[in-house]
């Protein structure tokens, strides 16, 4: 994989070096969206630890990310499942030992597939809730001590940016599916609703200690695994439907929102949700897939056959 350039990754508005000496810890960091978020941070000076289940994919993405900036350290810890608290905790400990701390966290690991409730076993529902929601909780729990330490070193009173910059911030990656409700993704929607609440509670409970907790909710982001899975697209296929902005989102759009929340610009952002979707969720786009004309497909006799199993 050729490493994307700076202007492929983030907008020119951001100043180089704003995250010098800082460390970002990211679950799901080898994925399409989270790797873009981490790459943007690396371009602006951060070192990083990315965590993933697939060893080869995680390690090779870490190398690719490190190539974005001379001298950048990006560690890739594969074989780590966010459902396994002990393995996550050990990855956090290794990251702190190797890079000196954790200033920013992106809880991005997620998994989902299309399935009607009739075909969704209790184990399948639980698998997605465990990855998306329990995994986000585990990530928060394991990184909180490091976040508290960073927040106490980088306090911000709303005046001039402290010379030491910002720290002690977490972003959870959520979705917009649950705002209106979305057929065939009950498991993912319920999990992401929980993630939103997890972030709000964190903001209230840890705001007084200088930590900020926010959500980024990406909409249809072109050429990402999540979008292709949920919208049944093939790589390269990029239809534009129901998006008021008139285009699909890019990973760069999500990276810019990430920088905004982690940089000085985001110092008073806490307990909020940034939806990066071009206005998509406000239209009927989410339930208006041509493959699934609503409500006809739900009323057809073949409903149990609708889902990834038949893709
Ligand atoms: C119905 C399915 C299924 C499918 C798995 N299951 N896939 N049921 N349709 N397509 C069922 C299995 O039969 C099993 O239930 C249960 O789910 C657990 O399956 P496992 O394969 O053992 O689980 P696991 O290996 O942990 O896999 C997790 C997974 C899988 C989420 C189910 O899809 C996965 O690994 N996905 C990772 C990649 C991924 O999803 N990337 C998308 C990221 S983007 P039984 O009853 O048989 O035991 C993204 C965007 C989110 O997530 C947007 C908002 C939601």
PDB file of C-alpha atoms in Angstrom, residues 81-84 109-111 122-138 187 191:
ATOM      1  CA  UNK A  81      -9.419  -8.464  20.626  1.00  0.00           C
ATOM      2  CA  UNK A  82     -11.186  -5.597  22.400  1.00  0.00           C
ATOM      3  CA  UNK A  83     -13.565  -8.191  23.922  1.00  0.00           C
ATOM      4  CA  UNK A  84     -10.616  -9.597  25.879  1.00  0.00           C
ATOM      5  CA  UNK A 109     -12.887  -1.299  16.737  1.00  0.00           C
ATOM      6  CA  UNK A 110     -16.231  -2.450  15.371  1.00  0.00           C
ATOM      7  CA  UNK A 111     -17.825  -5.312  13.548  1.00  0.00           C
ATOM      8  CA  UNK A 122     -28.497 -14.469  20.211  1.00  0.00           C
ATOM      9  CA  UNK A 123     -24.782 -15.233  19.817  1.00  0.00           C
ATOM     10  CA  UNK A 124     -24.573 -13.058  16.704  1.00  0.00           C
ATOM     11  CA  UNK A 125     -26.309 -10.132  18.420  1.00  0.00           C
ATOM     12  CA  UNK A 126     -24.009 -10.547  21.397  1.00  0.00           C
ATOM     13  CA  UNK A 127     -20.872 -10.742  19.218  1.00  0.00           C
ATOM     14  CA  UNK A 128     -21.554  -7.314  17.734  1.00  0.00           C
ATOM     15  CA  UNK A 129     -22.578  -5.726  21.049  1.00  0.00           C
ATOM     16  CA  UNK A 130     -19.470  -7.229  22.651  1.00  0.00           C
ATOM     17  CA  UNK A 131     -17.139  -5.812  19.997  1.00  0.00           C
ATOM     18  CA  UNK A 132     -18.740  -2.398  19.532  1.00  0.00           C
ATOM     19  CA  UNK A 133     -20.054  -1.531  22.987  1.00  0.00           C
ATOM     20  CA  UNK A 134     -18.240  -3.719  25.515  1.00  0.00           C
ATOM     21  CA  UNK A 135     -15.043  -3.286  23.497  1.00  0.00           C
ATOM     22  CA  UNK A 136     -15.417   0.502  23.690  1.00  0.00           C
ATOM     23  CA  UNK A 137     -15.954   0.253  27.443  1.00  0.00           C
ATOM     24  CA  UNK A 138     -12.883  -1.972  27.797  1.00  0.00           C
ATOM     25  CA  UNK A 187     -27.341  -5.418  16.480  1.00  0.00           C
ATOM     26  CA  UNK A 191     -24.530  -1.277  20.143  1.00  0.00           C
TER      27      UNK A 191
END
